[in-house]
């Protein structure tokens, strides 16, 4: 609510100030010999040039032409308001003022044209990205495989005379732990077998009589031998 009232107050103030400035410019133009509709066109010309220069300044703050025409329009508006405050005899306007008022349309037309056709501000160029150094790719290496030398085989020399060929050694079966009670029972069977046959008992006989696994029978036979 407060913001709405404040905005309305600003608008009312702007309308009052614009109306007073408009009337002062009209009165000065009429006193300088511009009667009828021409006297009403002068305030419009001054205010439009002021607004056009202000808009160009907002788009391009560094435009010197916009600042120049804004200053000219502002001086014309302020000069008319000050001149009509009793400092100038409105019934006897000097010739130089009549010349300024008569030449104002051409000056305002020139300023408005230059402001309307002013080039658009060029945006600042973007900084160029720094070149990224590409990592060096190692050149392909050719690896040559050297063939492993073939193992030297011993020369086949004939065995000397009188030397019998040695039979291939067969590894003994791994020993299996035998419980003492089972070993004592197997010892009795082995003694009875030796008494009957006169030969030590073998692993096959032990396995057949006891019904034990072959590995266990072989281990007991080796211990009984």
XYZ file of N, CA and C in Angstrom:
675
model
N 0.825 -1.199 0.000
C 0.000 0.000 0.000
C 0.863 1.253 0.000
N 1.884 1.283 0.835
C 2.787 2.425 0.916
C 3.536 2.624 -0.394
N 3.956 1.496 -1.014
C 4.687 1.583 -2.278
C 3.805 2.179 -3.371
N 2.510 1.832 -3.383
C 1.588 2.364 -4.384
C 1.393 3.863 -4.209
N 1.241 4.318 -2.961
C 1.086 5.748 -2.710
C 2.339 6.526 -3.088
N 3.502 5.948 -2.816
C 4.755 6.623 -3.150
C 4.920 6.733 -4.658
N 4.545 5.690 -5.396
C 4.653 5.723 -6.840
C 3.707 6.763 -7.428
N 2.503 6.849 -6.880
C 1.546 7.850 -7.372
C 2.057 9.259 -7.112
N 2.684 9.490 -5.975
C 3.216 10.815 -5.656
C 4.316 11.213 -6.631
N 5.155 10.271 -6.991
C 6.233 10.562 -7.942
C 5.662 10.914 -9.313
N 4.637 10.172 -9.726
C 4.017 10.451 -11.024
C 3.347 11.822 -11.042
N 2.683 12.159 -9.947
C 2.041 13.473 -9.876
C 3.081 14.584 -9.945
N 4.197 14.390 -9.226
C 5.263 15.387 -9.248
C 5.843 15.534 -10.646
N 6.031 14.401 -11.356
C 6.584 14.460 -12.709
C 5.621 15.158 -13.668
N 4.335 14.896 -13.518
C 3.342 15.544 -14.393
C 3.313 17.051 -14.157
N 3.383 17.466 -12.898
C 3.360 18.902 -12.595
C 4.604 19.592 -13.153
N 5.778 18.973 -12.930
C 7.011 19.584 -13.429
C 7.018 19.643 -14.947
N 6.550 18.566 -15.602
C 6.510 18.573 -17.056
C 5.546 19.620 -17.604
N 4.400 19.801 -16.932
C 3.425 20.795 -17.398
C 3.977 22.220 -17.267
N 4.658 22.491 -16.152
C 5.228 23.823 -15.974
C 6.320 24.105 -17.005
N 7.211 23.126 -17.227
C 8.266 23.306 -18.224
C 7.672 23.464 -19.612
N 6.625 22.685 -19.899
C 5.963 22.766 -21.199
C 5.374 24.167 -21.409
N 4.745 24.728 -20.356
C 4.141 26.064 -20.468
C 5.201 27.144 -20.648
N 6.330 27.014 -19.936
C 7.386 28.025 -20.070
C 7.973 28.023 -21.476
N 8.184 26.866 -22.045
C 8.709 26.787 -23.404
C 7.701 27.359 -24.408
N 6.435 27.086 -24.185
C 5.408 27.647 -25.082
C 5.385 29.163 -25.021
N 5.470 29.690 -23.798
C 5.423 31.143 -23.654
C 6.634 31.796 -24.298
N 7.815 31.195 -24.153
C 9.010 31.774 -24.757
C 8.938 31.721 -26.275
N 8.468 30.611 -26.823
C 8.351 30.514 -28.272
C 7.332 31.511 -28.819
N 6.228 31.687 -28.104
C 5.220 32.656 -28.552
C 5.769 34.076 -28.492
N 6.560 34.381 -27.442
C 7.137 35.721 -27.334
C 8.176 35.978 -28.416
N 8.836 34.893 -28.900
C 9.855 35.046 -29.940
C 9.265 35.052 -31.336
N 7.916 35.109 -31.469
C 7.293 35.227 -32.775
C 6.730 33.931 -33.319
N 6.739 32.850 -32.558
C 6.187 31.565 -33.021
C 4.776 31.444 -32.443
N 3.787 31.798 -33.250
C 2.424 31.799 -32.758
C 1.677 30.556 -33.230
N 0.499 30.333 -32.652
C -0.348 29.223 -33.056
C 0.217 27.869 -32.615
N 0.048 26.870 -33.501
C 0.472 25.503 -33.172
C 1.989 25.369 -33.071
N 2.706 26.335 -33.725
C 4.172 26.279 -33.686
C 4.698 26.502 -32.276
N 4.032 27.342 -31.525
C 4.472 27.591 -30.147
C 4.294 26.340 -29.290
N 3.254 25.532 -29.566
C 3.043 24.295 -28.816
C 3.998 23.180 -29.273
N 4.524 23.240 -30.486
C 5.432 22.208 -30.976
C 6.825 22.336 -30.380
N 7.214 23.549 -29.944
C 8.557 23.720 -29.392
C 8.773 22.930 -28.100
N 7.872 22.949 -27.145
C 8.093 22.143 -25.934
C 8.195 20.653 -26.228
N 7.357 20.185 -27.188
C 7.424 18.758 -27.547
C 8.786 18.425 -28.139
N 9.304 19.300 -28.994
C 10.603 19.056 -29.633
C 11.731 19.006 -28.600
N 11.717 19.931 -27.649
C 12.782 19.965 -26.636
C 12.718 18.728 -25.742
N 11.520 18.390 -25.271
C 11.398 17.242 -24.362
C 11.704 15.925 -25.064
N 11.305 15.772 -26.337
C 11.611 14.536 -27.056
C 13.111 14.380 -27.276
N 13.792 15.471 -27.573
C 15.247 15.382 -27.737
C 15.916 15.011 -26.415
N 15.384 15.544 -25.313
C 15.938 15.225 -23.999
C 15.752 13.736 -23.686
N 14.568 13.205 -23.966
C 14.300 11.788 -23.692
C 15.127 10.885 -24.603
N 15.249 11.244 -25.894
C 16.034 10.424 -26.828
C 17.504 10.369 -26.417
N 18.043 11.510 -25.987
C 19.447 11.520 -25.546
C 19.628 10.692 -24.280
N 18.638 10.753 -23.373
C 18.731 9.982 -22.128
C 18.685 8.473 -22.395
N 17.839 8.053 -23.297
C 17.762 6.630 -23.625
C 19.053 6.142 -24.272
N 19.647 6.970 -25.148
C 20.917 6.577 -25.769
C 22.029 6.512 -24.727
N 21.996 7.383 -23.750
C 23.013 7.354 -22.692
C 22.884 6.091 -21.847
N 21.658 5.642 -21.614
C 21.487 4.430 -20.815
C 21.975 3.196 -21.551
N 21.826 3.147 -22.867
C 22.306 2.014 -23.644
C 23.820 2.047 -23.820
N 24.346 3.254 -24.005
C 25.788 3.384 -24.246
C 26.281 4.576 -23.435
N 26.747 4.289 -22.216
C 27.178 5.375 -21.345
C 28.391 6.125 -21.852
N 29.182 5.511 -22.709
C 30.373 6.183 -23.219
C 30.147 6.941 -24.512
N 28.894 7.082 -24.956
C 28.598 7.796 -26.202
C 28.648 9.299 -25.934
N 29.624 9.983 -26.523
C 29.777 11.424 -26.287
C 28.682 12.225 -26.978
N 28.200 11.747 -28.135
C 27.136 12.483 -28.832
C 25.865 12.521 -27.994
N 25.552 11.396 -27.321
C 24.364 11.369 -26.475
C 24.481 12.369 -25.337
N 25.651 12.437 -24.727
C 25.860 13.418 -23.654
C 25.760 14.848 -24.185
N 26.275 15.089 -25.392
C 26.234 16.443 -25.968
C 24.792 16.890 -26.219
N 23.984 16.051 -26.870
C 22.609 16.435 -27.179
C 21.742 16.474 -25.931
N 22.064 15.687 -24.942
C 21.349 15.774 -23.668
C 21.613 17.127 -23.005
N 22.875 17.563 -23.054
C 23.212 18.871 -22.474
C 22.537 20.009 -23.237
N 22.476 19.917 -24.583
C 21.828 20.972 -25.377
C 20.343 21.067 -25.050
N 19.656 19.897 -24.995
C 18.226 19.911 -24.683
C 17.978 20.392 -23.258
N 18.849 20.006 -22.325
C 18.672 20.436 -20.935
C 18.873 21.955 -20.807
N 19.861 22.510 -21.517
C 20.091 23.962 -21.479
C 18.905 24.711 -22.083
N 18.346 24.162 -23.172
C 17.185 24.813 -23.786
C 15.997 24.819 -22.848
N 15.780 23.693 -22.145
C 14.646 23.625 -21.224
C 14.860 24.531 -20.006
N 16.057 24.481 -19.410
C 16.335 25.328 -18.253
C 16.335 26.808 -18.623
N 16.880 27.111 -19.830
C 16.917 28.519 -20.256
C 15.529 29.111 -20.425
N 14.629 28.300 -20.970
C 13.257 28.800 -21.149
C 12.576 29.005 -19.812
N 12.805 28.084 -18.851
C 12.171 28.220 -17.537
C 12.724 29.430 -16.788
N 14.041 29.664 -16.893
C 14.629 30.816 -16.205
C 14.225 32.127 -16.876
N 14.181 32.146 -18.224
C 13.858 33.385 -18.947
C 12.444 33.871 -18.668
N 11.542 32.926 -18.433
C 10.153 33.321 -18.170
C 9.898 33.640 -16.715
N 10.931 33.679 -15.880
C 10.761 33.961 -14.441
C 10.861 35.447 -14.143
N 10.716 36.290 -15.146
C 10.754 37.734 -14.922
C 12.076 38.354 -15.297
N 13.065 37.534 -15.727
C 14.356 38.075 -16.118
C 14.351 38.621 -17.550
N 13.335 38.280 -18.296
C 13.272 38.671 -19.700
C 11.943 39.384 -19.954
N 12.015 40.473 -20.706
C 10.802 41.196 -21.078
C 10.139 40.419 -22.212
N 9.022 39.781 -21.911
C 8.365 38.934 -22.886
C 7.723 39.745 -24.016
N 7.555 41.073 -23.793
C 6.984 41.911 -24.845
C 8.051 42.468 -25.775
N 9.315 42.373 -25.356
C 10.407 42.887 -26.189
C 11.562 41.884 -26.124
N 11.458 40.803 -26.911
C 12.457 39.738 -26.918
C 13.628 40.163 -27.804
N 14.877 39.994 -27.355
C 16.026 40.397 -28.176
C 16.121 39.569 -29.460
N 16.832 40.125 -30.412
C 16.932 39.457 -31.714
C 17.685 38.128 -31.631
N 18.727 38.063 -30.828
C 19.499 36.828 -30.759
C 18.645 35.657 -30.236
N 17.692 35.978 -29.324
C 16.819 34.927 -28.825
C 15.831 34.498 -29.902
N 15.347 35.461 -30.695
C 14.465 35.086 -31.792
C 15.192 34.158 -32.785
N 16.500 34.461 -33.026
C 17.284 33.618 -33.943
C 17.434 32.197 -33.375
N 17.695 32.068 -32.089
C 17.846 30.753 -31.466
C 16.544 29.961 -31.538
N 15.428 30.623 -31.244
C 14.144 29.925 -31.279
C 13.801 29.497 -32.695
N 14.100 30.361 -33.678
C 13.800 30.011 -35.063
C 14.702 28.886 -35.574
N 15.924 28.834 -35.107
C 16.838 27.786 -35.574
C 16.755 26.484 -34.794
N 15.956 26.477 -33.731
C 15.865 25.264 -32.917
C 15.309 24.049 -33.670
N 14.283 24.159 -34.515
C 13.784 22.960 -35.197
C 14.848 22.230 -36.005
N 15.686 22.990 -36.726
C 16.737 22.335 -37.507
C 17.755 21.668 -36.591
N 18.093 22.330 -35.482
C 19.054 21.751 -34.536
C 18.481 20.491 -33.890
N 17.216 20.526 -33.497
C 16.596 19.357 -32.865
C 16.466 18.200 -33.856
N 16.148 18.518 -35.123
C 16.046 17.458 -36.125
C 17.400 16.786 -36.347
N 18.479 17.575 -36.377
C 19.813 16.999 -36.541
C 20.176 16.102 -35.368
N 19.910 16.587 -34.146
C 20.243 15.776 -32.978
C 19.435 14.503 -32.910
N 18.125 14.576 -33.195
C 17.300 13.375 -33.157
C 17.721 12.352 -34.196
N 18.100 12.821 -35.386
C 18.546 11.895 -36.438
C 19.848 11.207 -36.051
N 20.789 11.982 -35.527
C 22.068 11.377 -35.125
C 21.886 10.364 -33.988
N 20.995 10.659 -33.055
C 20.767 9.732 -31.945
C 20.051 8.468 -32.411
N 19.126 8.628 -33.372
C 18.372 7.467 -33.851
C 19.224 6.533 -34.680
N 20.188 7.081 -35.410
C 21.010 6.263 -36.305
C 22.421 6.041 -35.753
N 22.592 6.254 -34.468
C 23.906 5.993 -33.869
C 24.173 4.498 -33.878
N 25.409 4.071 -34.142
C 25.709 2.629 -34.152
C 25.554 2.031 -32.771
N 25.094 0.797 -32.761
C 24.921 0.092 -31.487
C 26.276 -0.173 -30.855
N 26.366 -0.094 -29.549
C 27.654 -0.352 -28.884
C 28.113 -1.775 -29.118
N 29.371 -1.893 -29.482
C 29.947 -3.221 -29.722
C 30.296 -3.860 -28.388
N 29.873 -5.087 -28.183
C 30.211 -5.749 -26.912
C 31.702 -5.995 -26.816
N 32.165 -6.007 -25.594
C 33.589 -6.261 -25.363
C 33.935 -7.676 -25.808
N 35.055 -7.810 -26.525
C 35.415 -9.159 -26.996
C 35.744 -10.072 -25.838
N 35.314 -11.281 -25.985
C 35.596 -12.285 -24.960
C 37.064 -12.674 -24.999
N 37.658 -12.897 -23.853
C 39.066 -13.322 -23.868
C 39.229 -14.675 -24.546
N 40.236 -14.741 -25.369
C 40.482 -15.994 -26.068
C 40.989 -17.052 -25.088
N 40.480 -18.247 -25.193
C 40.951 -19.302 -24.283
C 42.409 -19.642 -24.554
N 43.111 -19.869 -23.480
C 44.515 -20.236 -23.616
C 44.645 -21.610 -24.241
N 45.586 -21.734 -25.153
C 45.744 -23.060 -25.791
C 46.189 -24.097 -24.784
N 45.575 -25.218 -24.869
C 45.884 -26.337 -23.972
C 46.935 -27.213 -24.639
N 48.037 -27.379 -23.934
C 49.101 -28.205 -24.482
C 48.700 -29.669 -24.428
N 48.730 -30.275 -25.590
C 48.394 -31.693 -25.652
C 49.582 -32.528 -25.182
N 49.311 -33.539 -24.378
C 50.429 -34.380 -23.923
C 51.070 -35.121 -25.077
N 52.381 -35.206 -24.987
C 53.110 -35.915 -26.030
C 52.841 -37.417 -25.944
N 52.490 -37.959 -27.052
C 52.211 -39.398 -27.116
C 53.504 -40.126 -27.432
N 53.841 -41.032 -26.580
C 55.075 -41.775 -26.799
C 54.977 -42.597 -28.074
N 56.048 -42.567 -28.806
C 56.062 -43.327 -30.053
C 56.002 -44.824 -29.756
N 55.398 -45.521 -30.673
C 55.236 -46.958 -30.493
C 56.603 -47.648 -30.484
N 56.791 -48.476 -29.502
C 58.039 -49.209 -29.370
C 57.855 -50.609 -29.910
N 58.793 -51.030 -30.688
C 58.763 -52.375 -31.250
C 59.638 -53.271 -30.393
N 59.011 -54.227 -29.768
C 59.725 -55.150 -28.885
C 59.968 -56.442 -29.651
N 61.222 -56.767 -29.802
C 61.594 -58.006 -30.487
C 61.849 -59.090 -29.442
N 61.156 -60.173 -29.579
C 61.321 -61.292 -28.654
C 62.461 -62.177 -29.142
N 63.408 -62.345 -28.255
C 64.550 -63.196 -28.582
C 64.165 -64.630 -28.261
N 64.226 -65.517 -29.213
C 63.834 -66.915 -28.929
C 64.766 -67.551 -27.912
N 64.148 -68.231 -26.971
C 64.942 -68.926 -25.961
C 65.695 -70.089 -26.605
N 66.962 -70.234 -26.235
C 67.727 -71.353 -26.830
C 67.167 -72.692 -26.365
N 67.114 -73.609 -27.261
C 66.595 -74.945 -26.940
C 67.532 -75.637 -25.957
N 66.993 -76.319 -24.975
C 67.878 -76.994 -24.005
C 68.678 -78.098 -24.686
N 69.940 -78.158 -24.256
C 70.827 -79.175 -24.829
C 70.509 -80.532 -24.214
N 70.264 -81.490 -25.049
C 69.978 -82.851 -24.590
C 71.292 -83.633 -24.465
N 71.372 -84.439 -23.471
C 72.615 -85.224 -23.342
C 72.742 -86.218 -24.514
N 73.953 -86.357 -24.939
C 74.205 -87.268 -26.067
C 73.935 -88.706 -25.648
N 73.298 -89.405 -26.549
C 72.952 -90.818 -26.247
C 74.182 -91.693 -26.441
N 74.909 -91.938 -25.351
C 76.097 -92.782 -25.419
C 75.714 -94.194 -24.992
N 76.253 -95.173 -25.621
C 75.927 -96.562 -25.231
C 76.447 -96.869 -23.840
N 75.669 -97.590 -23.116
C 76.076 -97.965 -21.750
C 77.264 -98.907 -21.814
N 78.226 -98.814 -20.917
C 79.395 -99.700 -20.933
C 78.984 -101.154 -20.744
N 79.807 -102.030 -21.314
C 79.497 -103.462 -21.245
C 79.557 -103.957 -19.824
N 78.688 -104.859 -19.511
C 78.667 -105.457 -18.176
C 77.846 -104.685 -17.173
N 77.254 -103.551 -17.628
C 76.427 -102.748 -16.706
C 74.984 -103.038 -16.998
N 74.282 -103.537 -16.029
C 72.865 -103.869 -16.220
C 72.035 -102.597 -16.131
N 71.044 -102.513 -16.952
C 70.187 -101.303 -16.871
C 69.434 -101.275 -15.563
N 69.433 -100.069 -14.982
C 68.771 -99.905 -13.694
C 67.274 -99.732 -13.917
N 66.466 -100.496 -13.188
C 65.000 -100.344 -13.351
C 64.548 -98.991 -12.824
N 63.460 -98.535 -13.380
C 62.892 -97.259 -12.913
C 62.417 -97.397 -11.487
N 62.793 -96.399 -10.713
C 62.415 -96.409 -9.299
C 60.966 -95.959 -9.163
N 60.164 -96.805 -8.509
C 58.757 -96.484 -8.273
C 58.644 -95.889 -6.885
N 58.089 -94.701 -6.758
C 57.998 -94.100 -5.409
C 57.089 -94.909 -4.514
N 57.520 -95.031 -3.283
C 56.745 -95.802 -2.311
C 55.468 -95.060 -1.973
N 54.405 -95.803 -1.700
C 53.150 -95.142 -1.340
C 53.302 -94.392 -0.034
N 52.586 -93.294 0.092
C 52.718 -92.490 1.313
C 52.252 -93.289 2.519
N 52.947 -93.040 3.620
C 52.614 -93.754 4.850
C 51.319 -93.220 5.420
N 50.498 -94.192 5.938
C 49.218 -93.835 6.544
C 49.306 -94.194 8.022
N 48.839 -93.255 8.844
C 48.885 -93.537 10.286
C 47.913 -94.659 10.631
N 48.423 -95.681 11.363
C 47.624 -96.869 11.704
C 47.410 -96.877 13.209
N 46.193 -97.046 13.681
C 45.956 -97.119 15.134
C 46.695 -98.323 15.740
N 47.204 -98.213 16.968
C 47.944 -99.330 17.590
C 47.120 -100.609 17.707
N 45.825 -100.503 18.016
C 45.001 -101.723 18.150
C 44.887 -102.447 16.830
N 44.688 -101.629 15.735
C 44.595 -102.245 14.416
C 45.929 -102.845 14.004
N 47.029 -102.204 14.419
C 48.351 -102.729 14.062
C 48.629 -104.044 14.818
N 48.165 -104.132 16.067
C 48.382 -105.379 16.841
C 47.565 -106.524 16.258
N 46.329 -106.211 15.814
C 45.489 -107.241 15.214
C 46.074 -107.718 13.889
N 46.625 -106.752 13.122
C 47.241 -107.118 11.845
C 48.510 -107.941 12.075
N 49.218 -107.672 13.169
C 50.422 -108.440 13.467
C 50.077 -109.903 13.771
N 48.971 -110.125 14.464
C 48.546 -111.499 14.753
C 48.193 -112.228 13.460
N 47.491 -111.538 12.574
C 47.120 -112.180 11.307
C 48.368 -112.484 10.483
N 49.333 -111.571 10.519
C 50.561 -111.793 9.757
C 51.348 -112.980 10.329
N 51.393 -113.114 11.659
C 52.111 -114.241 12.262
C 51.434 -115.575 11.917
N 50.119 -115.603 11.943
C 49.411 -116.841 11.601
C 49.629 -117.178 10.132
N 49.657 -116.172 9.269
C 49.879 -116.422 7.856
C 51.301 -116.934 7.605
N 52.273 -116.410 8.331
C 53.654 -116.880 8.166
C 53.787 -118.327 8.665
N 53.071 -118.633 9.757
C 53.149 -120.012 10.285
C 52.530 -121.018 9.328
N 51.489 -120.605 8.609
C 50.836 -121.520 7.689
C 51.575 -121.636 6.364
N 52.025 -120.485 5.834
C 52.602 -120.494 4.479
C 54.104 -120.370 4.476
N 54.685 -119.929 5.578
C 56.123 -119.724 5.623
C 56.560 -118.448 4.909
N 55.607 -117.571 4.496
C 55.929 -116.321 3.789
C 55.239 -115.155 4.507
N 55.834 -113.955 4.393
C 55.181 -112.780 5.029
C 53.885 -112.453 4.308
N 52.979 -111.932 5.037
C 51.685 -111.581 4.452
C 51.831 -110.343 3.560
N 51.078 -110.331 2.451
C 51.139 -109.152 1.547
C 49.931 -108.251 1.785
N 49.964 -107.109 1.098
C 48.897 -106.111 1.279
C 47.566 -106.595 0.745
N 47.571 -107.396 -0.341
C 46.326 -107.867 -0.919
C 45.610 -108.809 0.060
N 46.400 -109.671 0.759
C 45.794 -110.588 1.725
C 45.213 -109.832 2.906
N 45.975 -108.810 3.382
C 45.454 -107.993 4.474
C 44.143 -107.310 4.099
N 44.090 -106.802 2.918
C 42.886 -106.078 2.479
C 41.707 -107.038 2.368
N 42.017 -108.292 1.866
C 40.929 -109.264 1.712
C 40.404 -109.736 3.059
N 41.270 -109.930 4.057
C 40.846 -110.426 5.355
C 40.217 -109.329 6.229
N 40.795 -108.154 6.185
C 40.318 -107.061 7.034
C 39.210 -106.248 6.379
N 39.180 -106.239 5.032
C 38.246 -105.353 4.329
C 38.610 -103.886 4.479
N 39.919 -103.590 4.558
C 40.395 -102.206 4.728
C 40.730 -101.580 3.366
N 40.863 -100.278 3.302
C 41.233 -99.597 2.047
C 42.621 -100.024 1.588
N 42.874 -99.908 0.267
C 44.190 -100.332 -0.253
C 45.343 -99.560 0.349
N 45.170 -98.209 0.552
C 46.281 -97.420 1.086
C 46.628 -97.858 2.497
N 45.602 -98.138 3.294
C 45.872 -98.582 4.659
C 46.503 -99.969 4.678
N 46.063 -100.848 3.795
C 46.656 -102.202 3.727
C 48.100 -102.116 3.294
N 48.423 -101.249 2.342
C 49.817 -101.116 1.905
C 50.682 -100.578 3.031
N 50.171 -99.616 3.806
C 50.970 -99.062 4.880
C 51.250 -100.092 5.968
N 50.225 -100.924 6.303
C 50.426 -101.962 7.320
C 51.379 -103.035 6.835
N 51.295 -103.394 5.543
C 52.190 -104.424 5.000
C 53.620 -103.955 5.033
N 53.856 -102.663 4.761
C 55.226 -102.143 4.815
C 55.760 -102.164 6.237
N 54.916 -101.889 7.209
C 55.396 -101.890 8.584
C 55.598 -103.311 9.108
N 54.871 -104.260 8.555
C 55.018 -105.646 9.014
C 56.175 -106.340 8.310
N 56.663 -105.862 7.199
C 57.710 -106.524 6.433
C 59.026 -106.512 7.206
